[in-house]
Amino acid sequence: GLALRAFPDGRGRLPGFVLTRHTPQQLAAAEHPHELPASQTTYLFLDAAQHGLGSRACGPDVWPEFSLRPEARTLRVRFGS
C-alpha cells in the first residue's frame, strides 16, 4: 500500500490532512451519503494550520493562542510504499 509520512516544522507542528474519495463540491452537493457518486479516485487535502473555534459573529472570539495569523509555512511530506 501507499504510505504518507509528515514531518513537523521548526516549532514541532504537524500538518493536518483529509483523505477522501470525493471532492468538496461532491460532498456539498449530496444531502445524503448514498447520493455520492462511485469513485475510484482518492483526494488528499493538506492543512498547514487551522484557526481555533470562535469568530465573534455570535459569541466570543478565539483565544489568542489558537488564533491563525498569516505566516510562511513549509510542509514536508514523503510518499512511499
Short mmCIF file of C-alpha atoms in Angstrom, two decimals:
data_model
loop_
_atom_site.label_atom_id
_atom_site.label_comp_id
_atom_site.label_asym_id
_atom_site.label_seq_id
_atom_site.Cartn_x
_atom_site.Cartn_y
_atom_site.Cartn_z
CA GLY A 1 0.00 0.00 0.00
CA LEU A 2 0.85 3.65 -0.14
CA ALA A 3 2.41 5.36 2.86
CA LEU A 4 2.41 9.06 3.76
CA ARG A 5 4.77 10.50 6.34
CA ALA A 6 4.53 14.09 7.58
CA PHE A 7 7.40 15.87 9.31
CA PRO A 8 7.00 18.60 11.94
CA ASP A 9 8.03 22.16 11.17
CA GLY A 10 10.65 24.04 13.22
CA ARG A 11 8.11 24.63 16.00
CA GLY A 12 7.05 20.97 16.20
CA ARG A 13 3.72 21.45 14.38
CA LEU A 14 2.44 18.73 12.07
CA PRO A 15 0.08 19.39 9.15
CA GLY A 16 -3.49 18.17 9.28
CA PHE A 17 -4.97 16.17 6.45
CA VAL A 18 -8.13 14.69 4.99
CA LEU A 19 -8.16 11.65 2.71
CA THR A 20 -11.42 11.19 0.83
CA ARG A 21 -12.93 9.60 -2.29
CA HIS A 22 -14.95 12.73 -3.11
CA THR A 23 -14.29 16.37 -3.93
CA PRO A 24 -15.55 19.15 -1.65
CA GLN A 25 -18.07 20.03 -4.38
CA GLN A 26 -19.46 16.49 -4.47
CA LEU A 27 -19.74 16.40 -0.68
CA ALA A 28 -21.54 19.76 -0.59
CA ALA A 29 -23.98 18.75 -3.34
CA ALA A 30 -25.00 15.46 -1.70
CA GLU A 31 -27.63 15.67 1.01
CA HIS A 32 -27.13 12.01 1.99
CA PRO A 33 -24.16 9.63 1.67
CA HIS A 34 -25.99 7.37 -0.81
CA GLU A 35 -26.16 10.33 -3.23
CA LEU A 36 -22.37 10.47 -3.61
CA PRO A 37 -21.11 9.12 -6.94
CA ALA A 38 -18.97 6.00 -7.10
CA SER A 39 -15.30 6.96 -7.20
CA GLN A 40 -12.01 5.25 -7.92
CA THR A 41 -10.06 8.43 -7.12
CA THR A 42 -8.54 9.36 -3.76
CA TYR A 43 -8.08 13.03 -2.84
CA LEU A 44 -5.54 14.21 -0.27
CA PHE A 45 -6.04 17.66 1.28
CA LEU A 46 -3.21 19.02 3.45
CA ASP A 47 -3.72 21.80 6.01
CA ALA A 48 -0.75 23.79 7.28
CA ALA A 49 -2.82 25.20 10.14
CA GLN A 50 -6.34 25.63 11.42
CA HIS A 51 -7.97 28.59 13.16
CA GLY A 52 -9.41 27.83 16.59
CA LEU A 53 -13.14 27.83 17.36
CA GLY A 54 -14.82 31.20 17.73
CA SER A 55 -15.43 34.12 15.40
CA ARG A 56 -17.07 36.93 17.40
CA ALA A 57 -20.02 36.65 14.98
CA CYS A 58 -22.37 35.38 17.69
CA GLY A 59 -20.12 34.78 20.67
CA PRO A 60 -16.58 35.15 21.90
CA ASP A 61 -13.55 35.33 19.64
CA VAL A 62 -10.98 32.54 19.52
CA TRP A 63 -8.39 32.54 22.31
CA PRO A 64 -5.19 34.32 21.17
CA GLU A 65 -3.03 31.19 21.38
CA PHE A 66 -5.37 29.43 18.92
CA SER A 67 -5.69 32.34 16.50
CA LEU A 68 -4.41 31.77 12.98
CA ARG A 69 -2.13 34.56 11.79
CA PRO A 70 -0.53 34.95 8.35
CA GLU A 71 2.91 33.38 8.22
CA ALA A 72 5.07 31.40 5.83
CA ARG A 73 4.89 27.64 6.38
CA THR A 74 6.73 24.76 4.80
CA LEU A 75 5.03 21.37 4.62
CA ARG A 76 7.28 18.34 4.37
CA VAL A 77 5.69 15.06 3.40
CA ARG A 78 7.08 11.88 1.93
CA PHE A 79 5.15 9.34 -0.10
CA GLY A 80 6.34 5.77 -0.14
CA SER A 81 5.21 2.19 -0.36
#
